[in-house]
């Protein structure tokens, strides 16, 4: 069983390492992932051997709080809680600095010529001077008492963390100041004014609380920056509508969305968000699925089509039946996957975790050795103490702990924004090493459904040929028949009767008292129709792997049609992008060799293996892995599931089967192959970002701890004060988080154009057009452009582009399209 817990009280990677160790040691625990960034823990365990209560008890024993996380996201509560915590941090920060002003005036004002009251001036008033600073410290210490509570608590549980370092550093300064007060009081009574002068201006009260003020500033800025890492999840959570119009007992009423039940009839108005996943019962509409899939063009939906919760109904009213609710919906699944991926750890994080686990005790030991070393060297207790405190407060376990999780959270969130769901940090890291991508053909490289590609009318007009062919195929459920009927949907299809299925050859039917035949060459031979005269027409089609159909009226050959599973518009460009990344591209398919070779010629795939069974796909993946390749498998069907699991990274097309999606490490919601190179580029960007963060974290601590210890002082006279040390530590954590946020600038490549500009046609112009939503829009734009003298224009609806020849006047082209009611984004 896998369960998520909320863990409270963690402040740095040392805390997460402590929680991980405490839970991992329990009997029955299989795996544990602790994330200090999200204050969460995911535990996998055997229910028969351990319970949630035992896990919570182990976390509590380690010095932290724990509770089982709720299964349903509650954005309002979570957002309010986070805002309250951030506001409290802001108030503490402001109050700390405001109260620090009078303390700094008293402690250091005289150094820049500012006047002090008489009772605080001079060596004779040294005790009053010191005691005033002590009193001014107390409000700041009270405001920031949580550092002391958490720090000493962690120390008592033998699990020192960053708060412990802050607490010891601040307390040491404070207690040294109190010691100085008593020492000066005794010296004044004994008239030892040399001792009074020594301690008079060597107090550390301002350092004790300046450390806290700077830590507060750093923590506040860090919390604000970390809050932005979860923007993607927050946007997803906020997509879901709060209410739904539900029809019950013949009455339609508005109900809270969490009261929707499976089977409910829901009314969805134009412009409204769809409340949950379901099936359309009545009505036709266009649905904007961009928030879920990243696809900007609304999809036409009609009766029987599935709709996704949180997508937007753009055009017409419809009724739907709820099929999935709550945590079973596509949106809830996406949120869960993004959260789990953000909370997971990449293998690259293991080194940082191992270092962080021993970091704080090592730093405490170094601070102690620093103090002892300087005292032995004869530099005095005050100097030694200052260097020891500086070592404590400048070291930054947070930078180590945040280096990986912030980058993974931002990266997986950025992937979700682009319709790429990355299920784990491990998959994200592995993807950057991919050297070979293996593609399934049907539904991955191709559309996955047959389409009419060629029509040759011979003895009758083309429109009539298409209409008769559709009439003959209308009684069949075969995919090829469906493709022909779909192709002829705008034709006036005549009525046919007396259907006869000619097994393995074709179909015969009677139309207007005349019998027609449609099928293969074998059928034509049987009815005595010779097709040899047209071999130059149909043989190239067959060599391209297309299914060729012949239509005859029994006396002559009326025409030839070909049907094929066509390439997706973006497949060629996606494969080009993969090859540009230096990745070898293979295709495994159960289809015949001829079809596979034709796809290879169209796309430039490096190698194809045809007529492969599902178990053989898995074996081919294993062979590639054995040859040293890091392999990604991209597929969409049940038959792809074994290969998806076997591959180093399994990538499922979002429109595929649930089994394929469950088996995969990455899910492409848009079912667009161009998202594969985007996912790989995103992985490379995230890993590069993590390495930058880890380098900074190690570099910072390696350089700053020796400087804080005073190693440069004997040669150059340089040493850091505890105040500067605490400021540097805060900035180090902020640097790591800010660097991770740069991943928000990652941009997926624009959707490739399917019409390629040819070098021999320099007057070819490509227009990027917004606002086209359907076939009617496409026709309107083509009509407007083709009306210009000498212009030949072709519109690609999916890519939202128009390819224009015969006109170089860009302003004229822009005006014509704008006048037709559409927005021109660019003319190139």
Tab-separated table of C-alpha atoms in Angstrom, residues 10 14 33 61 80 83 168 193 266 310 320 393 396 444 459 481 501 562 590 617 738 747 756 767 784 788:
chain	number	residue	atom	x	y	z
A	10	UNK	CA	10.774	19.997	8.992
A	14	UNK	CA	18.685	17.190	7.870
A	33	UNK	CA	10.162	9.408	0.138
A	61	UNK	CA	9.233	10.013	18.185
A	80	UNK	CA	-5.496	30.040	2.902
A	83	UNK	CA	-1.126	32.606	2.840
A	168	UNK	CA	23.287	27.576	19.172
A	193	UNK	CA	38.557	49.571	34.638
A	266	UNK	CA	-25.652	17.091	-16.018
A	310	UNK	CA	-12.698	21.155	-15.967
A	320	UNK	CA	-23.968	14.566	-20.336
A	393	UNK	CA	25.234	30.392	11.039
A	396	UNK	CA	23.632	26.072	4.713
A	444	UNK	CA	1.452	6.917	-32.307
A	459	UNK	CA	-16.057	6.281	-66.198
A	481	UNK	CA	-15.930	1.086	-44.844
A	501	UNK	CA	-20.903	-9.573	-48.619
A	562	UNK	CA	-7.157	3.976	-51.748
A	590	UNK	CA	2.718	-5.521	-36.039
A	617	UNK	CA	8.335	-5.803	-28.831
A	738	UNK	CA	15.438	31.372	-7.662
A	747	UNK	CA	9.272	26.882	-23.781
A	756	UNK	CA	6.886	22.621	-45.924
A	767	UNK	CA	0.605	32.758	-42.248
A	784	UNK	CA	-10.791	34.607	-48.956
A	788	UNK	CA	-6.876	37.126	-54.783
